[in-house]
CSV table of C-alpha atoms in Angstrom, one decimal:
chain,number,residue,atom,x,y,z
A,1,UNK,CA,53.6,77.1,75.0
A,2,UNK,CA,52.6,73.4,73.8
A,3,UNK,CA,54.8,71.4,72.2
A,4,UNK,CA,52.9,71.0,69.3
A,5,UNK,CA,53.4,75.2,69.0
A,6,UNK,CA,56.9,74.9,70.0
A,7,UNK,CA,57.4,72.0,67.2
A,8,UNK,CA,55.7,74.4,65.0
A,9,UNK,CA,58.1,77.2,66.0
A,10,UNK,CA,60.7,75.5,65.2
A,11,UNK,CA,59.7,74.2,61.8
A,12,UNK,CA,58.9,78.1,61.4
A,13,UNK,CA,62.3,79.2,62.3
A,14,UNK,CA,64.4,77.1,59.7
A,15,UNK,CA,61.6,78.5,57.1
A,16,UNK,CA,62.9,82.0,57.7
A,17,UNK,CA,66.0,81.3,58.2
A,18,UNK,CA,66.0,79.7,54.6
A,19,UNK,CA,64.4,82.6,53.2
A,20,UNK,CA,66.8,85.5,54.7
A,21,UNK,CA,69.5,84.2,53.2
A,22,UNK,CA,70.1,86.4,50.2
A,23,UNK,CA,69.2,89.2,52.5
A,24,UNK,CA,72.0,88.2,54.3
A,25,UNK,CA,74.4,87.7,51.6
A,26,UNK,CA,73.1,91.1,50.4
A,27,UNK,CA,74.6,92.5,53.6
A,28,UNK,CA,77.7,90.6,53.4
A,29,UNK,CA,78.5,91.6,49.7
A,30,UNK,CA,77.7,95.8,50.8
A,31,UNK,CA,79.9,94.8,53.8
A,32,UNK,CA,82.8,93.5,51.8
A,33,UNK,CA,82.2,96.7,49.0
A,34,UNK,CA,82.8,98.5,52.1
A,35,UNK,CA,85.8,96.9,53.1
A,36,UNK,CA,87.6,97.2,49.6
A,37,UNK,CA,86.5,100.9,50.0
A,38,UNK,CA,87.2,102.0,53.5
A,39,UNK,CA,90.1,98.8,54.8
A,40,UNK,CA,90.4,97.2,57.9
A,41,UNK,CA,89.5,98.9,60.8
A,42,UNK,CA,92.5,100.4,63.7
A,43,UNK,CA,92.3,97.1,65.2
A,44,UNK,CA,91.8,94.8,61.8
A,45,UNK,CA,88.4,94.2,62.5
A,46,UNK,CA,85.6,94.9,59.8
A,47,UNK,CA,81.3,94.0,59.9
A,48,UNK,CA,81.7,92.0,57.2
A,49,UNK,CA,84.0,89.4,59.0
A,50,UNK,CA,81.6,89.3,61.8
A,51,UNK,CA,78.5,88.6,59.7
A,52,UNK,CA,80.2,86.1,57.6
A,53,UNK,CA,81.4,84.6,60.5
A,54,UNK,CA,77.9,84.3,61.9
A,55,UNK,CA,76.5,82.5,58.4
A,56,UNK,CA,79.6,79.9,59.1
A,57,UNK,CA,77.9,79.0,62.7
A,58,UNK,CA,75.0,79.2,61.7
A,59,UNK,CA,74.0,77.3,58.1
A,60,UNK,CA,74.5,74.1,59.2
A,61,UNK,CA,72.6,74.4,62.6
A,62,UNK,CA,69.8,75.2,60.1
A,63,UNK,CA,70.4,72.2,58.0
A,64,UNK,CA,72.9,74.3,54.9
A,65,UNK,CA,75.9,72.7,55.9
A,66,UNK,CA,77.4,73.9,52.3
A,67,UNK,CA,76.5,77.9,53.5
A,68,UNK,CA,78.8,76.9,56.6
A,69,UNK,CA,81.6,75.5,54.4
A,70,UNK,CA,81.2,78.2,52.2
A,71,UNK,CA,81.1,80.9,54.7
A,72,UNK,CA,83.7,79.6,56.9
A,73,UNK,CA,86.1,79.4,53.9
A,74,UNK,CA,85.6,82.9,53.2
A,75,UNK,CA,86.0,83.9,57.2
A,76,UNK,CA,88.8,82.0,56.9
A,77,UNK,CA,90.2,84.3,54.3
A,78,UNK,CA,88.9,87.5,55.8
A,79,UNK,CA,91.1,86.5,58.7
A,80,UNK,CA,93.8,85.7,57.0
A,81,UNK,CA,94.1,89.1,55.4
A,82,UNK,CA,93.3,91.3,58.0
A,83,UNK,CA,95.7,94.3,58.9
A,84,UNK,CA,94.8,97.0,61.0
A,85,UNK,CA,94.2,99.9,58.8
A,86,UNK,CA,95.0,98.7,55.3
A,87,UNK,CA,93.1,98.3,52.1
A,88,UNK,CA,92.3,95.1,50.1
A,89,UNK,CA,94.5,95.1,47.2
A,90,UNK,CA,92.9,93.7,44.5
A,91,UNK,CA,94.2,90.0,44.5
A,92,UNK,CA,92.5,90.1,47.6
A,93,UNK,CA,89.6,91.6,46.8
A,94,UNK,CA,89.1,89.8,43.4
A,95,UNK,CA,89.7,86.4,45.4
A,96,UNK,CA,87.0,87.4,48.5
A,97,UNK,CA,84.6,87.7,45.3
A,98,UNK,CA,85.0,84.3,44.3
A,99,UNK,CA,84.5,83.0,47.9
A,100,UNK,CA,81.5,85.0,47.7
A,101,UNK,CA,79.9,83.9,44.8
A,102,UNK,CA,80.7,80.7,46.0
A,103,UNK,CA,78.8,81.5,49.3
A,104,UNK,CA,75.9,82.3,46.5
A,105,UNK,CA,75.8,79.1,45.2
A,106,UNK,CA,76.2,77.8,48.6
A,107,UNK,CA,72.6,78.5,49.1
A,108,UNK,CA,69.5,75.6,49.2
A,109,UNK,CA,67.4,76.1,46.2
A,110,UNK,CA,64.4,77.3,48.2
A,111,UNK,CA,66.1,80.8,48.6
A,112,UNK,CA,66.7,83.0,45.7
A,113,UNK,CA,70.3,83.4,44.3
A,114,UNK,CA,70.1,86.7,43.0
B,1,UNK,CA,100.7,55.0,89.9
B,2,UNK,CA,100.1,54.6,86.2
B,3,UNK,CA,103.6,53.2,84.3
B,4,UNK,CA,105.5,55.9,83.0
B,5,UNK,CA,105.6,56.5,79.2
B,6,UNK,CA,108.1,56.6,77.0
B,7,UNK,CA,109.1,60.5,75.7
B,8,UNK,CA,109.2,59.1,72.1
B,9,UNK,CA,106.1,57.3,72.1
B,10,UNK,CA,103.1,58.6,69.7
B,11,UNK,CA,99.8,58.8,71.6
B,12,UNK,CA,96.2,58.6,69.9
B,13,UNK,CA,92.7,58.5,71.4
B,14,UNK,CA,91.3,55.3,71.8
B,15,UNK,CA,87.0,54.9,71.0
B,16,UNK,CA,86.3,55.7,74.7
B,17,UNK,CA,88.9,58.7,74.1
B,18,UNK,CA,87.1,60.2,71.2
B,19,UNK,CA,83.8,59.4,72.9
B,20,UNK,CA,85.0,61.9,76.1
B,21,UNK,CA,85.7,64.4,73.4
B,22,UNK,CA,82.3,64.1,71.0
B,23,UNK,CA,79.5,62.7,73.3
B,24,UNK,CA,78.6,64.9,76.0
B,25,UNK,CA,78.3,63.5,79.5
B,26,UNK,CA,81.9,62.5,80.0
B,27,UNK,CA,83.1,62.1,84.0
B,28,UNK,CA,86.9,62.9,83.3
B,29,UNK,CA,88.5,65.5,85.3
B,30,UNK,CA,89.4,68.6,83.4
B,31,UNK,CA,93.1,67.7,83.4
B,32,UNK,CA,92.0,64.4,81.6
B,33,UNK,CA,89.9,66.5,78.9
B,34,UNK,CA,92.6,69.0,78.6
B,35,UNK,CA,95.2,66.1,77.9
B,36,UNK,CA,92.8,64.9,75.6
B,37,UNK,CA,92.3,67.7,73.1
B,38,UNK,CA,96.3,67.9,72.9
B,39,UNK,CA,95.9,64.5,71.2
B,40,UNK,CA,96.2,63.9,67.7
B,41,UNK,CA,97.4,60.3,66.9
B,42,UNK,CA,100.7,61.9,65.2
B,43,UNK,CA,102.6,64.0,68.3
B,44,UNK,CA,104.4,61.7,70.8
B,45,UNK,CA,104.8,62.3,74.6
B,46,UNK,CA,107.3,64.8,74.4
B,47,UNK,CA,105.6,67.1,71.5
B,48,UNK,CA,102.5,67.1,73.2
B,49,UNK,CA,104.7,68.1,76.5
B,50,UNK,CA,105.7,71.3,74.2
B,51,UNK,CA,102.1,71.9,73.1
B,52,UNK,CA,101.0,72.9,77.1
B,53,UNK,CA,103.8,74.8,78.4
B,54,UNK,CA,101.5,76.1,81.4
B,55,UNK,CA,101.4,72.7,82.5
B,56,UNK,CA,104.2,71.2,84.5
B,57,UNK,CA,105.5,68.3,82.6
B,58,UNK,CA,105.7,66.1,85.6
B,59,UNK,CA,102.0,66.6,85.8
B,60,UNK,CA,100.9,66.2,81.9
B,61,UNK,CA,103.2,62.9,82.0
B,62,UNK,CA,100.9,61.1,84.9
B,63,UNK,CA,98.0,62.5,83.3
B,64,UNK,CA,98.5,61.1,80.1
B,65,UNK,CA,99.8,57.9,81.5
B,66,UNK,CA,96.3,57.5,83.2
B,67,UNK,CA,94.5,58.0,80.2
B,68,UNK,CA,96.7,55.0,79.0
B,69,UNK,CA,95.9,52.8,81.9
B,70,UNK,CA,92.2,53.7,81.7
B,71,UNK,CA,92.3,53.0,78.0
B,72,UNK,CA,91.4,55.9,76.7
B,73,UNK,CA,94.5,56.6,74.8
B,74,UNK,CA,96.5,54.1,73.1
B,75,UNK,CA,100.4,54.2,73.1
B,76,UNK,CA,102.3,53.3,70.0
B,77,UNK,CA,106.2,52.8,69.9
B,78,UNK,CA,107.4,55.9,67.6
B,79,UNK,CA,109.6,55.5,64.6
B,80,UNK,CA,113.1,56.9,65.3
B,81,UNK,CA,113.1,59.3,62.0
B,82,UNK,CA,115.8,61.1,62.7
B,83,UNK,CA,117.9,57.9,63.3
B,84,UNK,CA,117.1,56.7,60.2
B,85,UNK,CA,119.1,58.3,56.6
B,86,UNK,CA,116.5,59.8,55.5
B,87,UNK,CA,117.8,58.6,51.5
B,88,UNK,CA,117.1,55.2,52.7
B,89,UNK,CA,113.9,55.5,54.8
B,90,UNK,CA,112.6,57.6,51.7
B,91,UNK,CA,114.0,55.8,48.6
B,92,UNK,CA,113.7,52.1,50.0
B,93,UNK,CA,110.3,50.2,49.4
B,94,UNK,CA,108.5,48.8,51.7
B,95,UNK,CA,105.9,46.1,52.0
B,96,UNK,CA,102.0,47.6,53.0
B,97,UNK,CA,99.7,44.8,54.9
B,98,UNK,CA,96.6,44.8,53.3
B,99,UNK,CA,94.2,46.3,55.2
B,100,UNK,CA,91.1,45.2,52.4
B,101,UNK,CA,87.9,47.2,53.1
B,102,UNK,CA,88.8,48.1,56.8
B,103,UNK,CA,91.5,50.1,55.3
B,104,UNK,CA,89.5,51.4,52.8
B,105,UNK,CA,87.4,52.7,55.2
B,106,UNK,CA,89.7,53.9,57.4
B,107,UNK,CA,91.6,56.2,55.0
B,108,UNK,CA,88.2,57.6,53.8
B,109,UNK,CA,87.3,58.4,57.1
B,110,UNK,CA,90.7,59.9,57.2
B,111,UNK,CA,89.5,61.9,54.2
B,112,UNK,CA,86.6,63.4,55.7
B,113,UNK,CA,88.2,64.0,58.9
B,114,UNK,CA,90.7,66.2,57.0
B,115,UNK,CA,88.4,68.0,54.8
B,116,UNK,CA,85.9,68.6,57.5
B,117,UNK,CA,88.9,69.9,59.4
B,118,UNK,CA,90.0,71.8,57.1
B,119,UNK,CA,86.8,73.3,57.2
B,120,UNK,CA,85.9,73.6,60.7
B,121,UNK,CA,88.9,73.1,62.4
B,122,UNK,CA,89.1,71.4,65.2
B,123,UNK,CA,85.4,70.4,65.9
B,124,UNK,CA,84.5,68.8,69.7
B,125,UNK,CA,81.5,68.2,71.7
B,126,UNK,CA,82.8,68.2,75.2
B,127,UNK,CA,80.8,67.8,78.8
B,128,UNK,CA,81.4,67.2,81.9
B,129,UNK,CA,79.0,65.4,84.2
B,130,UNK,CA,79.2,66.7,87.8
B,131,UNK,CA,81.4,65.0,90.4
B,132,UNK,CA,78.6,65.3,92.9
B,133,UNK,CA,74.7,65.3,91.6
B,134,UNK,CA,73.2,68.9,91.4
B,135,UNK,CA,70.1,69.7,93.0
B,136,UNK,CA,67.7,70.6,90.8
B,137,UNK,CA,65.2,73.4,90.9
B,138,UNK,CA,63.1,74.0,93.2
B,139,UNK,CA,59.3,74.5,92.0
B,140,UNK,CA,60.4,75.9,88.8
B,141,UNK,CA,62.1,74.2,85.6
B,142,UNK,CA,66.1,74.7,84.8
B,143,UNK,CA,67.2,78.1,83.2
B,144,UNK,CA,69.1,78.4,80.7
B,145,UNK,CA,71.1,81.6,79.9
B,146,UNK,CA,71.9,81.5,75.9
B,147,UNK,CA,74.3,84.2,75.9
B,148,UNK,CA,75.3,84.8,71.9
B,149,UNK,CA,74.8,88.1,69.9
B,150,UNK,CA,73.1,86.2,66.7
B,151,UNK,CA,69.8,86.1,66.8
B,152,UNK,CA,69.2,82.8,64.5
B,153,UNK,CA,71.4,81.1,67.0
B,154,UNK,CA,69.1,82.3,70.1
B,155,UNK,CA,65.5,81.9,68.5
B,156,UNK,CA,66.5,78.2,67.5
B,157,UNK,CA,68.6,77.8,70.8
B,158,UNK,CA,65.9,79.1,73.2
B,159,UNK,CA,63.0,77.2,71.7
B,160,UNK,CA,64.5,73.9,71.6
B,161,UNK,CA,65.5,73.9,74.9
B,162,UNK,CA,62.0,75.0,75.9
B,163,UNK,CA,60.7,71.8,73.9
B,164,UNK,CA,62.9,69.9,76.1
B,165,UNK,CA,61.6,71.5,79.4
B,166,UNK,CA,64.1,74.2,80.2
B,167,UNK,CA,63.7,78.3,80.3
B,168,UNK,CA,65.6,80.4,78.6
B,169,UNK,CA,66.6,83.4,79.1
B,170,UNK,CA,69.6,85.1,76.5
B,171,UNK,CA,72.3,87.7,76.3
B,172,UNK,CA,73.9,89.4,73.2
B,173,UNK,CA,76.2,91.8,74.8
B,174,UNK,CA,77.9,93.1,77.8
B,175,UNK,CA,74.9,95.0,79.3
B,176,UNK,CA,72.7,92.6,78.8
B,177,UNK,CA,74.6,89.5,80.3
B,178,UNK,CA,75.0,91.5,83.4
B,179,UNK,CA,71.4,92.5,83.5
B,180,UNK,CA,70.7,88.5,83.0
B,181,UNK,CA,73.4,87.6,85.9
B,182,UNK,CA,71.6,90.0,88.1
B,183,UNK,CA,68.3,88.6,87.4
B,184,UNK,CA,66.3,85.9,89.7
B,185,UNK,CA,66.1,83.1,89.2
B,186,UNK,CA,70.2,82.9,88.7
B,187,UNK,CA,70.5,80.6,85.6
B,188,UNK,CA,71.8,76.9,86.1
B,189,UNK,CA,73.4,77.0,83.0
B,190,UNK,CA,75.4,79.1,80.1
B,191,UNK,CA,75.9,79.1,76.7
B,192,UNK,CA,78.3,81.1,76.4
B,193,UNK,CA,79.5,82.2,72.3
B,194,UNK,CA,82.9,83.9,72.4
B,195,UNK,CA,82.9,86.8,70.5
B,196,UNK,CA,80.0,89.1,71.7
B,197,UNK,CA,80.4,92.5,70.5
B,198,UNK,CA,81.8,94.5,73.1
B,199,UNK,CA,82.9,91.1,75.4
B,200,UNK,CA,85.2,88.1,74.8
B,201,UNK,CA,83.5,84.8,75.9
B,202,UNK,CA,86.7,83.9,77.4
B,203,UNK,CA,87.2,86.9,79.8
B,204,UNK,CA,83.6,86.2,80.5
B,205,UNK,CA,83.9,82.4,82.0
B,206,UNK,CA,87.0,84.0,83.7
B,207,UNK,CA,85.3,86.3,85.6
B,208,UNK,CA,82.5,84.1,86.1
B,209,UNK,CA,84.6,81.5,87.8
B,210,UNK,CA,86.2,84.0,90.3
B,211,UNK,CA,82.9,85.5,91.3
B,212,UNK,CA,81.8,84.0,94.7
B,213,UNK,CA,78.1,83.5,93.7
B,214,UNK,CA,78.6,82.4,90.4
B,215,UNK,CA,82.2,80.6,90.3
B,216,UNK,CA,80.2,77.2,90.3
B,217,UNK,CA,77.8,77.7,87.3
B,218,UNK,CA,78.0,75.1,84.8
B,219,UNK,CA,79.2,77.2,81.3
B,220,UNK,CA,79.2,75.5,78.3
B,221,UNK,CA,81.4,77.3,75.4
B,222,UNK,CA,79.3,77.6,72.2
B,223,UNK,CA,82.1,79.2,69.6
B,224,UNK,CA,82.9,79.3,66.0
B,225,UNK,CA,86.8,79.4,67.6
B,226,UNK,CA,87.6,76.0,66.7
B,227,UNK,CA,91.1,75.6,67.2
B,228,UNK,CA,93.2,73.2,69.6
B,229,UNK,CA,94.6,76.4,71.5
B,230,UNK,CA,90.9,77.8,71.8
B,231,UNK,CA,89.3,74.9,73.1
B,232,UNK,CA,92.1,74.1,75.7
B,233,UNK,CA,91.9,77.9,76.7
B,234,UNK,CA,88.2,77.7,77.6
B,235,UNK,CA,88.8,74.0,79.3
B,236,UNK,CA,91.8,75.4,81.2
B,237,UNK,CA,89.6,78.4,82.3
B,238,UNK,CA,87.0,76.0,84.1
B,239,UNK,CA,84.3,75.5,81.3
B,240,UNK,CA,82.3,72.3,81.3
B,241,UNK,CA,82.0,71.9,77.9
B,242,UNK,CA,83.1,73.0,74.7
B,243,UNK,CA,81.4,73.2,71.8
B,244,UNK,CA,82.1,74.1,68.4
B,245,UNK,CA,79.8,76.0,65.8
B,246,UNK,CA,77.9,74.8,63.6
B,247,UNK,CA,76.9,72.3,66.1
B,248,UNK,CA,74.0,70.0,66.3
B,249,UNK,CA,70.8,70.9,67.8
B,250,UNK,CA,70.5,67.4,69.7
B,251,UNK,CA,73.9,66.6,71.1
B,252,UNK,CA,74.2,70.5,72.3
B,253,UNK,CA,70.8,69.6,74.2
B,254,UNK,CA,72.4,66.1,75.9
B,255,UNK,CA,75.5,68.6,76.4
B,256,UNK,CA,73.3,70.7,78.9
B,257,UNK,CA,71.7,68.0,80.5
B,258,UNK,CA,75.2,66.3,81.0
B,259,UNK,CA,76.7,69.3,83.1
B,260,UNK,CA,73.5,70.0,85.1
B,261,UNK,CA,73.7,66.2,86.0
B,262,UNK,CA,70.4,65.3,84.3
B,263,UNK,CA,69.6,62.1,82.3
B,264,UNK,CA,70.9,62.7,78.6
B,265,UNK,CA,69.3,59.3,77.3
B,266,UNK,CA,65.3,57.8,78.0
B,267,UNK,CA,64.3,60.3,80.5
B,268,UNK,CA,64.6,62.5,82.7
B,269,UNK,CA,66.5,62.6,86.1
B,270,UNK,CA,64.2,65.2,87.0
B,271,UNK,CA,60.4,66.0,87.5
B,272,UNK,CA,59.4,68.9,86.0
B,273,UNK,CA,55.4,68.7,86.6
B,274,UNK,CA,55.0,71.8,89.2
């Protein structure tokens, strides 16, 4: 491949990137629904950790340095109230909400918020 | 022999010290680097002693007096706090040089070294240059194995370094870096994330260095785990770099070039035209 395609590639990339974001968000927000529902997995472990722990490494590779703040912020708190097993009470979950919606906001203005 | 420091005395990195630790291509010896991370400007000799139990202390002192000698870490005489009253040292003024706009900017630097901290943890860009020069490739250009379970990270990885003239190949779990390790050509680097679904990163460059084909394969650790113990667990395990995520497309590039022994700056060690 030329450079010129692989430039092109690359420009491509950050385009959908950009533009799978709410998806993205969408799965983290079903993720953490099913977190409060089900809890924490036998070993504290949960998908939603892992895929907001992806965002964090990710955003500002991309150029969103705010989605990596945002996400990491909200790993951060994932981790932090992990147990093996147990349930979100609802401090917990009311306070992973506003680290989401604050992941929401996080978002560059080319990709929808809602 | 490099003089012996003081226990009490507080060691911080000096520019060519924070340069080994953020700009890939560094020569220091992996006892240097590890030394280096367990540097923070505030913990003197004998705290940092107590942060690397697994190294003998007769060992971490001559390493971190070298790094003194060599000037990449500066030595400061500490304060004796707990000689001091602590009613006095607390409640008695004390006169502040001005520092004008060179303090200024060094305390908001301090500011967005904390936040961004805070946020990241502890953030490095770490590579090691090869003691001896690697041969390069024979008729074919360097491969890359990328081996990370997100997909944004691979597309964007695997296409930049094919617009810098490597191949690529990647990995997202346990079968498929063992199919990849298998494969010919053997890559001549890794990028190697941490947690893989079924795999830890770690146990990975473990097994990697005790393998008698592979033990010599330069492995870069690309990893959202960002903190001090992390990083000194993947240097201590025989990485040649370390790298934290979200990273920076550019220096992770100059990072890979560093450990294969290429040029990072105006050019290439290398000729690529087959």
């Amino acid at each position: 491949m030329a450079d010129e395609d692989l430039r092109a590639e690359l420009a491509m990339l950050g385009e959908q990137y950009a533009a799978a974001l709410p998806e993205k968000l969408a799965h983290v927000e079903q993720a953490l629904q099913g977190l409060a529902r089900d809890g924490w997995d036998a070993e504290g472990g949960h998908p939603a950790h892992a895929l907001v722990h992806r965002l964090a490494g990710s955003g500002a590779t991309y150029g969103f340095p705010g989605v990596s703040t945002a996400a990491r912020d909200l790993e951060a708190f994932l981790r932090d109230i992990a147990r093996p097993g147990a349930v979100p009470d609802s401090v917990q979950r009311e306070r992973a909400a506003v680290l989401l919606r604050e992941l929401r906001l996080a978002l560059p203005a080319t990709a929808s918020r809602e | 022999m490099a003089a012996a420091l003081d226990d009490g005395c507080v060691l911080a990195l000096t520019k060519d010290g924070e340069a080994a630790l953020h700009e890939p291509g560094t020569t220091l010896a992996p006892r240097h680097l590890q030394a280096l991370v367990l540097i923070d400007g505030q913990a003197s000799v004998l705290q940092i002693l107590h942060r690397a139990p697994q190294v003998p202390g007769t060992e971490l002192r001559n390493t971190l007096a070298e790094l003194v000698e060599k000037n990449f870490v500066s030595a400061h005489a500490s304060l004796a706090i707990d000689a001091l009253d602590p009613g006095d040292f607390f409640s008695s003024s004390v006169d502040h040089p001005d520092l004008g706009a060179a303090g200024d900017a060094a305390d908001a630097e301090a500011a967005a070294n904390a936040e961004f901290l805070h946020h990241n943890g502890y953030c490095v860009n770490l590579a090691r240059r090869p003691e001896k020069p690697r041969p390069p490739p024979q008729g074919r250009k360097p491969m890359v194995l990328v081996i990370d379970d997100d997909p944004d990270i691979c597309r964007l990885l695997r296409t930049y370094l094919k617009l810098e003239g490597f191949d690529t190949r990647a990995a997202g779990n346990r079968e498929e870096i063992l199919a990849e390790l298998r494969r010919v050509p053997l890559p001549d680097a890794v990028l190697l994330d941490v947690g893989l679904p079924d795999a830890n990163g770690f146990d990975i460059l473990a097994r990697l260095r005790q393998h008698p084909v592979l033990k010599a394969l330069p492995i870069i650790m690309l990893t959202g785990e960002a903190t001090r113990e992390a990083v000194l667990r993947g240097i201590l395990g025989g990485a040649d770099g370390y790298i934290t995520k979200p990273f920076e497309i550019h220096p992770l590039v100059r990072a890979v070039k560093a450990v294969l022994g290429m040029a990072t700056e105006g050019g290439h060690d290398w000729d690529y035209s087959l």
